[in-house]
CSV table of C-alpha atoms and ligand atoms in Angstrom, one decimal:
chain,number,residue,atom,x,y,z
A,703,MET,CA,-47.2,-29.3,26.6
A,704,GLU,CA,-46.5,-32.1,24.2
A,705,LEU,CA,-44.5,-35.6,24.5
A,706,PHE,CA,-42.9,-37.5,20.8
A,707,ILE,CA,-41.3,-40.3,21.4
A,708,ASP,CA,-37.3,-40.4,19.7
A,709,SER,CA,-37.2,-43.0,17.7
A,710,ALA,CA,-37.0,-44.6,15.0
A,711,ASP,CA,-38.5,-48.2,15.8
A,712,LEU,CA,-41.0,-49.0,14.8
A,713,GLU,CA,-42.5,-51.7,17.2
A,714,GLU,CA,-41.6,-48.7,20.1
A,715,VAL,CA,-43.4,-46.4,18.3
A,716,ARG,CA,-46.4,-48.4,17.5
A,717,GLN,CA,-46.4,-49.6,21.7
A,718,ALA,CA,-45.7,-45.9,22.4
A,719,ALA,CA,-48.6,-44.6,20.3
A,720,ALA,CA,-50.9,-47.1,21.9
A,721,LEU,CA,-50.9,-45.4,25.2
A,722,GLY,CA,-52.4,-42.2,24.0
A,723,VAL,CA,-49.4,-39.7,25.0
A,724,ILE,CA,-47.5,-39.2,21.7
A,725,SER,CA,-48.1,-36.2,19.6
A,726,GLY,CA,-44.6,-37.0,17.3
A,727,CYS,CA,-41.8,-39.0,16.2
A,728,THR,CA,-38.2,-37.6,16.6
A,729,THR,CA,-35.8,-39.7,14.7
A,730,ASN,CA,-31.3,-38.8,13.7
A,731,PRO,CA,-29.7,-41.4,11.6
A,732,LYS,CA,-27.7,-43.5,14.3
A,733,LEU,CA,-31.7,-44.2,15.9
A,734,ALA,CA,-32.3,-44.9,12.0
A,735,ALA,CA,-29.0,-46.7,11.6
A,736,ALA,CA,-29.4,-48.4,15.7
A,737,ALA,CA,-33.2,-50.0,13.9
A,738,GLU,CA,-34.1,-52.5,12.1
A,739,PRO,CA,-32.1,-52.0,8.4
A,740,GLY,CA,-34.7,-51.5,5.6
A,741,SER,CA,-35.9,-48.5,3.8
A,742,MET,CA,-36.5,-45.4,5.7
A,743,ARG,CA,-39.6,-44.1,2.8
A,744,ARG,CA,-41.0,-47.0,4.5
A,745,ARG,CA,-40.2,-47.4,7.9
A,746,VAL,CA,-41.8,-43.6,7.8
A,747,ARG,CA,-44.5,-44.6,6.0
A,748,GLU,CA,-45.4,-46.9,9.1
A,749,ILE,CA,-44.6,-44.3,12.2
A,750,LEU,CA,-46.8,-41.5,10.2
A,751,ALA,CA,-49.9,-45.1,10.0
A,752,CYS,CA,-48.8,-44.6,14.0
A,753,ILE,CA,-49.0,-41.4,14.6
A,754,ASP,CA,-51.7,-38.2,13.7
A,755,GLY,CA,-49.0,-35.4,14.2
A,756,PRO,CA,-45.2,-34.4,12.6
A,757,VAL,CA,-42.3,-37.0,11.7
A,758,SER,CA,-38.5,-35.9,11.8
A,759,VAL,CA,-36.3,-37.1,9.4
A,760,GLU,CA,-32.6,-35.8,9.3
A,761,VAL,CA,-30.6,-35.1,6.1
A,762,VAL,CA,-26.5,-35.9,6.5
A,763,ALA,CA,-25.5,-33.9,3.3
A,764,GLU,CA,-23.2,-31.4,4.7
A,765,SER,CA,-23.6,-29.1,1.6
A,766,VAL,CA,-26.7,-26.9,0.8
A,767,GLU,CA,-27.5,-27.9,-2.3
A,768,GLY,CA,-27.2,-31.5,-0.6
A,769,MET,CA,-29.4,-31.1,2.0
A,770,LEU,CA,-32.3,-28.8,0.0
A,771,ALA,CA,-31.6,-32.2,-2.3
A,772,GLU,CA,-31.7,-34.9,0.5
A,773,ALA,CA,-35.3,-32.4,1.8
A,774,ALA,CA,-37.1,-32.8,-1.2
A,775,GLU,CA,-37.3,-36.0,-1.0
A,776,TYR,CA,-38.1,-36.6,2.5
A,777,ALA,CA,-41.3,-33.8,2.1
A,778,ALA,CA,-42.3,-35.6,-0.9
A,779,TRP,CA,-43.0,-38.8,1.7
A,780,ASP,CA,-46.4,-37.1,2.9
A,781,PRO,CA,-46.7,-33.9,4.5
A,782,ARG,CA,-46.2,-34.4,8.0
A,783,VAL,CA,-42.7,-35.0,7.6
A,784,VAL,CA,-40.7,-32.9,9.2
A,785,VAL,CA,-36.8,-31.9,7.6
A,786,LYS,CA,-34.3,-32.2,10.7
A,787,ILE,CA,-31.4,-29.8,9.5
A,788,PRO,CA,-28.6,-30.1,11.7
A,789,MET,CA,-27.3,-26.3,13.1
A,790,SER,CA,-24.7,-25.4,11.0
A,791,MET,CA,-23.5,-22.0,8.3
A,792,GLU,CA,-25.0,-24.7,5.4
A,793,GLY,CA,-28.0,-25.7,7.7
A,794,LEU,CA,-28.8,-22.6,8.4
A,795,ARG,CA,-28.9,-20.8,4.7
A,796,ALA,CA,-31.1,-24.6,3.7
A,797,VAL,CA,-33.4,-23.6,6.9
A,798,HIS,CA,-33.9,-20.4,4.8
A,799,VAL,CA,-35.2,-22.2,1.6
A,800,LEU,CA,-37.0,-24.5,2.6
A,801,GLU,CA,-39.0,-22.3,4.8
A,802,ARG,CA,-39.7,-19.5,3.3
A,803,ASP,CA,-39.4,-20.8,-0.8
A,804,ARG,CA,-40.2,-24.6,-1.0
A,805,ASP,CA,-42.9,-24.7,2.0
A,806,VAL,CA,-41.1,-27.7,3.9
A,807,ARG,CA,-41.1,-27.4,7.9
A,808,VAL,CA,-37.7,-27.2,9.0
A,809,ASN,CA,-36.9,-29.0,12.8
A,810,VAL,CA,-33.0,-27.2,13.6
A,811,THR,CA,-31.2,-29.8,15.3
A,812,CYS,CA,-27.9,-30.1,17.1
A,813,MET,CA,-28.1,-27.4,19.5
A,814,MET,CA,-26.9,-26.9,22.5
A,815,ASN,CA,-26.9,-23.1,23.8
A,816,SER,CA,-30.2,-20.6,22.6
A,817,SER,CA,-28.4,-18.4,20.6
A,818,GLN,CA,-28.3,-21.0,18.2
A,819,ALA,CA,-32.3,-21.6,18.6
A,820,ALA,CA,-32.2,-17.4,18.3
A,821,LEU,CA,-30.2,-17.9,14.9
A,822,ALA,CA,-32.7,-21.3,14.1
A,823,MET,CA,-36.0,-18.7,14.4
A,824,MET,CA,-34.6,-15.8,12.7
A,825,ALA,CA,-34.1,-18.2,9.3
A,826,GLY,CA,-37.3,-19.5,10.0
A,827,ALA,CA,-37.2,-22.5,11.4
A,828,SER,CA,-40.8,-24.8,12.7
A,829,TYR,CA,-39.0,-26.1,15.5
A,830,VAL,CA,-35.3,-25.8,17.6
A,831,SER,CA,-34.7,-28.7,19.0
A,832,LEU,CA,-31.8,-28.7,22.0
A,833,PHE,CA,-30.6,-31.8,23.5
A,834,ILE,CA,-30.8,-31.3,27.6
A,835,GLY,CA,-28.5,-34.5,28.1
A,836,ARG,CA,-25.3,-34.0,26.3
A,837,ILE,CA,-25.8,-29.7,26.9
A,838,THR,CA,-25.9,-30.8,30.5
A,839,ASP,CA,-22.7,-33.4,29.5
A,840,LEU,CA,-20.7,-30.4,29.2
A,841,GLY,CA,-21.6,-28.9,32.4
A,842,ASN,CA,-24.2,-26.5,31.3
A,843,ASP,CA,-27.2,-25.2,31.8
A,844,ALA,CA,-30.7,-26.9,30.0
A,845,ASP,CA,-32.6,-25.4,31.9
A,846,ALA,CA,-31.4,-21.9,31.0
A,847,ALA,CA,-31.1,-23.1,27.2
A,848,ILE,CA,-34.3,-23.3,27.0
A,849,ALA,CA,-35.6,-20.5,29.4
A,850,GLU,CA,-33.3,-18.2,27.0
A,851,THR,CA,-35.2,-20.0,23.7
A,852,ALA,CA,-38.5,-19.2,25.1
A,853,ARG,CA,-38.3,-15.3,26.3
A,854,PHE,CA,-36.8,-15.0,22.4
A,855,ILE,CA,-40.0,-16.7,20.9
A,856,GLU,CA,-41.5,-14.1,23.1
A,857,HIS,CA,-39.2,-10.9,21.9
A,858,GLY,CA,-38.9,-11.8,18.4
A,859,ARG,CA,-42.4,-13.5,17.7
A,860,PHE,CA,-41.0,-16.2,16.7
A,861,LYS,CA,-43.2,-18.9,15.3
A,862,ALA,CA,-40.8,-21.7,16.4
A,863,ARG,CA,-41.6,-24.5,19.2
A,864,ILE,CA,-39.1,-25.6,21.3
A,865,ILE,CA,-38.2,-29.2,21.3
A,866,ALA,CA,-36.0,-30.2,24.1
A,867,GLY,CA,-33.9,-33.9,23.2
A,868,SER,CA,-31.3,-36.1,24.1
A,869,MET,CA,-33.6,-37.6,27.3
A,870,ARG,CA,-31.1,-39.3,29.6
A,871,SER,CA,-33.7,-39.7,32.3
A,872,VAL,CA,-37.2,-39.0,33.6
A,873,GLY,CA,-36.0,-36.0,35.8
A,874,ASP,CA,-34.6,-34.5,32.4
A,875,ILE,CA,-38.4,-34.9,30.9
A,876,GLN,CA,-40.0,-32.6,34.3
A,877,ARG,CA,-37.3,-30.5,34.2
A,878,SER,CA,-37.5,-29.3,30.4
A,879,PHE,CA,-40.9,-28.8,30.5
A,880,LEU,CA,-41.1,-27.2,33.9
A,881,ALA,CA,-38.5,-24.7,31.8
A,882,GLY,CA,-40.7,-24.2,29.3
A,883,ALA,CA,-39.2,-26.5,25.9
A,884,HIS,CA,-43.5,-26.9,24.0
A,885,ILE,CA,-42.5,-31.1,23.3
A,886,VAL,CA,-40.1,-32.9,25.2
A,887,THR,CA,-38.7,-35.9,22.4
A,888,ALA,CA,-38.5,-39.5,24.9
A,889,PRO,CA,-36.7,-42.6,23.6
A,890,TYR,CA,-39.5,-45.5,25.0
A,891,ARG,CA,-37.6,-46.6,28.3
A,892,PHE,CA,-38.7,-43.8,29.8
A,893,LEU,CA,-42.3,-44.4,29.5
A,894,PRO,CA,-42.5,-47.4,31.1
A,895,ALA,CA,-40.5,-45.0,33.8
A,896,MET,CA,-42.7,-42.7,33.5
A,897,VAL,CA,-45.6,-44.7,34.7
A,898,HIS,CA,-44.5,-46.7,37.1
A,899,HIS,CA,-44.0,-45.9,41.1
A,900,PRO,CA,-43.1,-48.2,43.5
A,901,ARG,CA,-46.1,-47.0,46.0
A,902,THR,CA,-48.8,-47.2,43.3
A,903,VAL,CA,-48.3,-50.2,42.8
A,904,GLU,CA,-48.7,-51.0,46.6
A,905,THR,CA,-51.6,-49.0,46.8
A,906,ILE,CA,-53.5,-51.0,43.5
A,907,ASP,CA,-52.3,-54.7,44.9
A,908,GLU,CA,-53.5,-53.4,48.5
A,909,PHE,CA,-57.3,-52.5,47.4
A,910,LYS,CA,-56.9,-55.5,45.1
A,911,ALA,CA,-57.3,-57.9,48.8
A,912,ALA,CA,-59.3,-56.3,49.6
A,913,TRP,CA,-61.6,-56.9,47.9
A,914,ASP,CA,-60.9,-60.0,46.8
A,915,GLU,CA,-61.3,-60.6,50.7
A,916,ALA,CA,-64.3,-58.9,50.9
A,917,ARG,CA,-65.7,-61.2,48.3
A,918,GLN,CA,-64.2,-65.1,50.3
A,919,ARG,CA,-66.6,-64.0,53.0
A,920,GLY,CA,-69.4,-63.3,50.9
A,921,GLY,CA,-70.0,-59.5,51.2
A,922,LEU,CA,-69.1,-58.6,47.8
A,923,GLU,CA,-71.0,-59.6,44.4
B,1778,E4P,C1,-33.5,-35.3,18.8
B,1778,E4P,O1,-34.3,-35.2,18.2
B,1778,E4P,C2,-32.1,-36.4,18.5
B,1778,E4P,O2,-33.1,-37.5,17.9
B,1778,E4P,C3,-32.0,-37.2,19.9
B,1778,E4P,O3,-32.6,-36.2,21.0
B,1778,E4P,C4,-31.0,-37.4,20.5
B,1778,E4P,O4,-30.5,-37.9,21.5
B,1778,E4P,P1,-29.3,-38.3,22.0
B,1778,E4P,O5,-27.7,-36.8,23.0
B,1778,E4P,O6,-29.4,-39.6,23.3
B,1778,E4P,O7,-28.4,-39.2,20.8
């Protein structure tokens, strides 16, 4: 059970890493476009310096050759870079070459059901990313997609680990772990939301008030 941060924003990654609960990072072209402009290579190196685990970087090429070229570039940045390949016919061919012949770890992304995940795992993917929010948007059962993928891993003895992405709420994170995701990747904003509980704040305030009052009475040193 691991939590990754889904962000290409260095400050967010730093803040999340300081909490000690993050063991990896996922980026995508949309997240990169939303972050500070600048070299992706430098950003990924800075992110790698903040966390101990893998950082996923997604290809934008659509041809197999293009994906392989981009993957070679990203993988050369650092051994902890995982190349994200979107699910497609071309994508599967690239996954197979990268994992089998080039010793590059691949995260197959943008997946909406367990059939896609099964193919990605057969092609050799190290990570399979199911997009929970987007699956739910379509009226489909995201928990079932995770649970089915977990069963496929068992039956097929695949090495892949399930990443649940596209989080829309703290409840999505909770449910994804319970459904069997090995990893949940979540935007930074959900971390304070997971920490905060009004009753926790109330309890801390109550304890502090009792302590202060006792001190004022001279009953505590
Ligand atoms: C996961 O790796 C993706 O970056 C991400 O979770 C996509 O989620 P979205 O539906 O918020 O775009």
